[in-house]
Amino acid sequence: MMPSPTEVPAPPPGPGVVTPFAAPPRDRDMRGLWIGLGIGGLVLVLCCIGGVLGGGFLLAGLEGVARSQLASVVDDYLTAMRAQDYDTARAQLCPEQQRTHTVAWYEDHYGGSEVTSFTVHEDEVDVNLLQVPATVKRRGQSESVMTFTMLQQTTRWVICGGVD
């Protein structure tokens, strides 16, 4: 009798014939698996620690850049004031301050007692409150500390307080 084409033939009889495994054989030694899992866990912990440290360094670096940018705007403002270039000084102000502080206002307030020297305290810049302190010396007056309040206007920082 011939088997039909859909039937699977039976294995031939005889010694050495083994039926196929129902499941693949299993390695009884789990040592390699545990070593691999341990190394993978160690790499994961190191990556997490590196990410936290890297984020901290990034934030500290960004704060330093912000400090420098804020101090630079105040330095430009006071440099223009010392040179009595009131148009350039006004350009460092926010629009609200520019409306109230015209060139005529600067001439009235600084004409006879212009800025002779100044020091911007970059190390004391408060990045959270956006305040920049500076020691300013005006002709005929003693030194005074001015605290400028900053505002980010689109892509640049401007002075929006502390001008008076």
XYZ file of N, CA and C in Angstrom:
492
model
N 0.822 -1.153 0.000
C 0.000 0.000 0.000
C 0.888 1.245 0.000
N 0.555 2.197 -0.809
C 1.295 3.441 -0.977
C 0.713 4.500 -0.051
N 1.595 5.265 0.660
C 1.045 6.339 1.504
C 0.530 7.472 0.631
N -0.492 8.149 1.151
C -1.031 9.284 0.408
C -0.073 10.477 0.531
N -0.135 11.441 -0.389
C 0.827 12.543 -0.372
C 0.721 13.433 0.870
N -0.338 13.419 1.606
C -0.460 14.276 2.779
C -0.005 13.575 4.041
N 0.222 12.306 4.008
C 0.657 11.579 5.194
C 2.167 11.681 5.345
N 2.601 11.766 6.590
C 4.034 11.794 6.882
C 4.476 10.351 7.061
N 5.540 9.981 6.374
C 5.961 8.580 6.522
C 6.516 8.317 7.911
N 6.339 7.153 8.384
C 6.849 6.749 9.696
C 8.351 6.557 9.597
N 9.077 6.743 10.696
C 10.519 6.525 10.643
C 10.821 5.053 10.379
N 11.899 4.815 9.703
C 12.217 3.413 9.421
C 12.612 2.668 10.696
N 12.262 1.419 10.768
C 12.614 0.654 11.964
C 14.111 0.345 11.976
N 14.619 0.219 13.144
C 16.013 -0.180 13.244
C 16.720 0.550 14.357
N 17.945 0.085 14.659
C 18.702 0.709 15.739
C 19.199 2.104 15.331
N 19.293 3.025 16.306
C 19.814 4.365 16.078
C 18.806 5.357 15.575
N 17.601 4.960 15.387
C 16.596 5.873 14.902
C 15.928 6.521 16.112
N 15.954 7.862 16.155
C 15.386 8.595 17.288
C 14.348 9.570 16.728
N 13.246 9.690 17.434
C 12.236 10.637 17.004
C 12.725 12.056 17.291
N 12.264 13.088 16.540
C 12.710 14.462 16.796
C 12.292 14.943 18.184
N 13.086 15.893 18.714
C 12.793 16.447 20.047
C 11.483 17.217 20.008
N 10.745 17.167 21.098
C 9.537 17.958 21.233
C 9.924 19.404 21.573
N 11.026 19.582 22.264
C 11.554 20.910 22.609
C 13.066 20.832 22.494
N 13.721 21.942 22.155
C 15.175 21.884 22.044
C 15.807 21.591 23.403
N 16.973 21.033 23.391
C 17.618 20.709 24.663
C 17.989 22.000 25.416
N 18.011 21.902 26.713
C 18.278 23.067 27.562
C 19.622 22.906 28.229
N 20.399 24.035 28.227
C 21.683 24.022 28.910
C 21.407 24.128 30.397
N 21.896 23.175 31.146
C 21.598 23.155 32.569
C 22.452 24.162 33.342
N 23.527 24.654 32.760
C 24.415 25.598 33.442
C 23.926 27.013 33.131
N 23.394 27.756 34.123
C 22.860 29.105 33.962
C 23.926 30.174 34.251
N 25.139 29.764 34.442
C 26.209 30.688 34.800
C 26.407 31.776 33.739
N 26.440 31.430 32.482
C 26.631 32.397 31.397
C 25.506 33.425 31.348
N 24.271 32.959 31.586
C 23.136 33.871 31.598
C 23.277 34.895 32.715
N 23.634 34.451 33.912
C 23.761 35.374 35.045
C 24.928 36.344 34.873
N 26.003 35.889 34.286
C 27.133 36.794 34.017
C 26.707 37.867 33.014
N 26.009 37.471 31.978
C 25.527 38.426 30.978
C 24.552 39.437 31.568
N 23.632 38.962 32.397
C 22.691 39.868 33.045
C 23.404 40.822 34.008
N 24.399 40.337 34.718
C 25.163 41.193 35.643
C 25.920 42.281 34.910
N 26.572 41.925 33.812
C 27.307 42.926 33.022
C 26.335 43.935 32.411
N 25.209 43.466 31.907
C 24.202 44.376 31.347
C 23.662 45.334 32.396
N 23.406 44.849 33.619
C 22.932 45.709 34.705
C 23.974 46.743 35.097
N 25.236 46.344 35.136
C 26.315 47.277 35.464
C 26.422 48.381 34.410
N 26.325 48.014 33.144
C 26.368 49.006 32.065
C 25.182 49.956 32.183
N 24.009 49.451 32.502
C 22.818 50.293 32.673
C 23.006 51.291 33.817
N 23.540 50.843 34.952
C 23.774 51.733 36.094
C 24.800 52.803 35.723
N 25.870 52.418 35.049
C 26.888 53.399 34.641
C 26.315 54.429 33.667
N 25.462 53.996 32.757
C 24.828 54.942 31.826
C 23.915 55.916 32.564
N 23.171 55.434 33.539
C 22.285 56.324 34.310
C 23.093 57.343 35.106
N 24.150 56.901 35.756
C 25.006 57.820 36.522
C 25.644 58.834 35.586
N 26.126 58.377 34.446
C 26.717 59.293 33.465
C 25.712 60.307 32.956
N 24.474 59.894 32.751
C 23.436 60.818 32.292
C 23.125 61.882 33.326
N 23.053 61.487 34.588
C 22.773 62.457 35.658
C 23.933 63.438 35.789
N 25.161 62.932 35.802
C 26.325 63.825 35.898
C 26.423 64.737 34.680
N 26.200 64.195 33.514
C 26.253 65.006 32.294
C 25.195 66.096 32.296
N 23.991 65.774 32.767
C 22.933 66.782 32.865
C 23.297 67.883 33.843
N 23.916 67.514 34.958
C 24.345 68.514 35.932
C 25.399 69.444 35.368
N 26.383 68.865 34.665
C 27.424 69.695 34.052
C 26.830 70.596 32.966
N 25.872 70.086 32.224
C 25.226 70.887 31.187
C 24.488 72.081 31.787
N 23.742 71.845 32.870
C 23.026 72.944 33.520
C 23.983 73.988 34.085
N 25.071 73.531 34.693
C 26.055 74.475 35.234
C 26.686 75.291 34.107
N 26.963 74.646 32.998
C 27.542 75.365 31.858
C 26.580 76.373 31.266
N 25.310 75.990 31.163
C 24.307 76.913 30.628
C 24.111 78.107 31.554
N 24.193 77.886 32.861
C 24.058 78.996 33.810
C 25.226 79.964 33.649
N 26.421 79.428 33.432
C 27.583 80.292 33.210
C 27.446 81.112 31.932
N 26.917 80.512 30.890
C 26.703 81.235 29.630
C 25.669 82.339 29.824
N 24.589 82.033 30.537
C 23.549 83.037 30.788
C 24.111 84.200 31.600
N 24.918 83.892 32.626
C 25.556 84.944 33.429
C 26.379 85.871 32.552
N 27.171 85.264 31.696
C 28.052 86.038 30.813
C 27.250 86.922 29.861
N 26.182 86.381 29.286
C 25.362 87.156 28.354
C 24.669 88.324 29.052
N 24.136 88.081 30.240
C 23.459 89.146 30.980
C 24.438 90.258 31.346
N 25.610 89.871 31.827
C 26.617 90.862 32.209
C 27.104 91.636 30.986
N 27.181 90.986 29.852
C 27.648 91.639 28.629
C 26.699 92.764 28.194
N 25.397 92.544 28.319
C 24.425 93.576 27.935
C 24.578 94.799 28.840
N 24.714 94.567 30.144
C 24.891 95.681 31.085
C 26.209 96.391 30.816
N 27.251 95.633 30.506
C 28.549 96.237 30.176
C 28.431 97.122 28.937
N 27.728 96.639 27.903
C 27.523 97.450 26.692
C 26.744 98.724 27.007
N 25.732 98.603 27.858
C 24.916 99.755 28.242
C 25.768 100.804 28.960
N 26.540 100.358 29.965
C 27.339 101.307 30.742
C 28.504 101.866 29.931
N 29.040 101.100 29.006
C 30.091 101.612 28.112
C 29.525 102.741 27.253
N 28.314 102.555 26.737
C 27.675 103.610 25.939
C 27.370 104.825 26.812
N 26.972 104.592 28.055
C 26.698 105.709 28.966
C 27.975 106.505 29.242
N 29.084 105.794 29.438
C 30.360 106.476 29.700
C 30.770 107.319 28.492
N 30.490 106.824 27.282
C 30.829 107.547 26.051
C 29.762 108.588 25.694
N 28.728 108.695 26.517
C 27.595 109.585 26.290
C 26.925 109.313 24.938
N 26.917 108.051 24.552
C 26.241 107.592 23.339
C 24.872 107.059 23.764
N 23.935 107.960 23.968
C 22.647 107.607 24.542
C 21.773 106.794 23.589
N 21.978 106.941 22.290
C 21.231 106.112 21.330
C 21.611 104.641 21.493
N 22.905 104.379 21.607
C 23.365 102.997 21.800
C 22.905 102.470 23.150
N 22.944 103.306 24.173
C 22.472 102.885 25.496
C 20.999 102.517 25.446
N 20.191 103.343 24.774
C 18.755 103.065 24.650
C 18.481 101.768 23.901
N 19.366 101.414 22.975
C 19.177 100.176 22.203
C 19.274 98.935 23.092
N 19.863 99.069 24.271
C 19.987 97.936 25.194
C 18.756 97.781 26.081
N 17.789 98.697 25.949
C 16.595 98.681 26.791
C 15.443 97.950 26.117
N 14.530 97.462 26.945
C 13.308 96.844 26.418
C 12.390 97.954 25.892
N 11.425 97.633 25.051
C 10.555 98.662 24.458
C 9.848 99.543 25.494
N 9.415 98.969 26.617
C 8.738 99.769 27.643
C 9.672 100.836 28.200
N 10.916 100.469 28.448
C 11.897 101.419 28.979
C 12.290 102.449 27.921
N 12.346 102.043 26.671
C 12.693 102.987 25.602
C 11.628 104.085 25.461
N 10.364 103.733 25.724
C 9.304 104.731 25.626
C 9.463 105.823 26.687
N 9.882 105.443 27.881
C 9.995 106.432 28.960
C 11.384 107.063 29.051
N 12.391 106.429 28.471
C 13.763 106.934 28.557
C 14.233 107.370 27.166
N 13.898 108.594 26.816
C 14.301 109.153 25.528
C 15.725 109.688 25.639
N 16.283 110.071 24.524
C 17.620 110.669 24.524
C 17.609 111.946 25.366
N 16.526 112.714 25.288
C 16.411 113.932 26.098
C 16.414 113.597 27.590
N 15.766 112.495 27.966
C 15.781 112.057 29.370
C 17.206 111.773 29.814
N 17.974 111.061 28.992
C 19.377 110.760 29.323
C 20.191 112.047 29.460
N 19.983 112.983 28.560
C 20.741 114.241 28.631
C 20.408 115.005 29.901
N 19.136 114.975 30.312
C 18.736 115.647 31.554
C 19.337 114.968 32.783
N 19.304 113.634 32.819
C 19.741 112.900 34.006
C 21.241 112.641 34.063
N 21.895 112.573 32.923
C 23.309 112.226 32.913
C 24.195 113.307 32.295
N 23.605 114.377 31.800
C 24.385 115.419 31.121
C 25.461 116.023 31.992
N 25.156 116.383 33.236
C 26.139 117.018 34.106
C 26.880 116.042 34.990
N 26.389 114.830 35.104
C 27.043 113.836 35.970
C 27.125 112.497 35.236
N 27.877 112.513 34.151
C 27.958 111.305 33.328
C 28.746 110.203 34.045
N 28.578 109.000 33.557
C 29.268 107.830 34.108
C 30.751 107.965 33.779
N 31.600 107.872 34.812
C 33.042 107.959 34.588
C 33.710 106.588 34.670
N 33.177 105.697 35.491
C 33.724 104.332 35.577
C 32.633 103.406 36.097
N 32.827 102.124 35.861
C 31.846 101.141 36.332
C 32.492 99.774 36.407
N 31.880 98.906 37.193
C 32.287 97.511 37.297
C 31.028 96.657 37.303
N 30.908 95.773 36.343
C 29.782 94.834 36.309
C 30.203 93.596 37.095
N 29.403 93.211 38.071
C 29.725 92.076 38.945
C 29.138 90.789 38.365
N 29.842 90.211 37.405
C 29.336 89.007 36.724
C 29.176 87.841 37.685
N 30.055 87.735 38.679
C 29.969 86.623 39.624
C 28.765 86.747 40.565
N 28.128 87.920 40.624
C 26.961 88.123 41.478
C 25.654 88.180 40.683
N 25.706 87.871 39.403
C 24.490 87.880 38.576
C 23.538 86.806 39.095
N 22.284 87.189 39.307
C 21.258 86.250 39.747
C 20.486 85.787 38.510
N 20.799 84.575 38.071
C 20.190 84.049 36.847
C 18.709 83.753 37.053
N 18.314 83.413 38.271
C 16.905 83.105 38.535
C 16.043 84.360 38.526
N 16.534 85.433 39.139
C 15.770 86.685 39.177
C 16.109 87.597 38.007
N 17.096 87.220 37.203
C 17.547 88.001 36.051
C 17.973 89.415 36.459
N 18.827 89.472 37.476
C 19.318 90.747 37.962
C 20.840 90.796 37.886
N 21.350 91.938 37.407
C 22.780 92.133 37.232
C 23.212 93.354 38.043
N 24.052 93.158 39.068
C 24.527 94.311 39.835
C 25.775 94.918 39.198
N 25.892 96.237 39.321
C 27.070 96.941 38.815
C 27.349 98.129 39.724
N 28.625 98.368 39.975
C 29.036 99.549 40.731
C 29.338 100.637 39.717
N 28.667 101.785 39.874
C 28.768 102.869 38.894
C 29.265 104.131 39.599
N 30.246 104.775 39.000
C 30.767 106.053 39.500
C 30.392 107.119 38.495
N 29.670 108.162 38.979
C 29.287 109.287 38.132
C 30.049 110.527 38.581
N 30.325 111.403 37.632
C 31.070 112.632 37.925
C 30.348 113.435 39.005
N 31.100 113.816 40.036
C 30.550 114.630 41.114
C 29.725 113.851 42.119
N 29.687 112.524 42.013
C 28.911 111.708 42.948
C 29.770 110.552 43.431
N 29.350 109.948 44.526
C 30.075 108.767 45.017
C 29.608 107.528 44.242
N 30.353 106.450 44.404
C 29.982 105.197 43.735
C 28.645 104.701 44.270
N 27.861 104.118 43.407
C 26.597 103.523 43.828
C 26.419 102.191 43.104
N 25.685 101.301 43.742
C 25.398 99.994 43.142
C 24.048 100.083 42.451
N 24.050 99.794 41.171
C 22.811 99.750 40.397
C 22.508 98.286 40.094
N 21.264 97.901 40.234
C 20.860 96.530 39.917
C 19.924 96.593 38.721
N 20.368 96.004 37.626
C 19.601 96.016 36.384
C 18.771 94.735 36.292
N 17.503 94.890 35.958
C 16.620 93.746 35.756
C 16.561 93.466 34.263
N 16.769 92.220 33.922
C 16.878 91.828 32.517
C 15.613 91.109 32.054
N 15.451 91.104 30.740
C 14.317 90.433 30.105
C 14.807 89.866 28.777
N 14.372 88.649 28.469
C 14.751 88.094 27.176
C 13.699 88.498 26.152
N 14.171 89.182 25.126
C 13.290 89.649 24.062
C 13.692 88.906 22.798
N 12.871 88.015 22.361
C 13.141 87.097 21.235
C 14.485 86.413 21.456
N 15.520 86.800 20.732
C 16.806 86.080 20.822
C 17.870 86.841 21.590
N 17.533 87.971 22.203
C 18.566 88.734 22.903
C 18.044 89.207 24.254
N 18.985 89.525 25.130
C 18.660 90.048 26.447
C 18.624 91.569 26.379
N 17.675 92.170 27.108
C 17.555 93.619 27.179
C 17.359 94.016 28.635
N 17.682 95.270 28.937
C 17.506 95.806 30.281
C 16.074 96.321 30.403
N 15.383 95.873 31.449
C 13.983 96.286 31.597
C 13.699 96.805 32.999
N 14.727 97.260 33.677
C 14.539 97.819 35.008
C 15.879 98.188 35.620
N 15.847 99.145 36.535
C 17.067 99.551 37.224
C 17.815 100.668 36.547
N 17.245 101.253 35.511
C 17.919 102.303 34.742
C 17.906 103.625 35.510
N 16.843 103.897 36.247
C 16.708 105.177 36.952
C 17.710 105.306 38.087
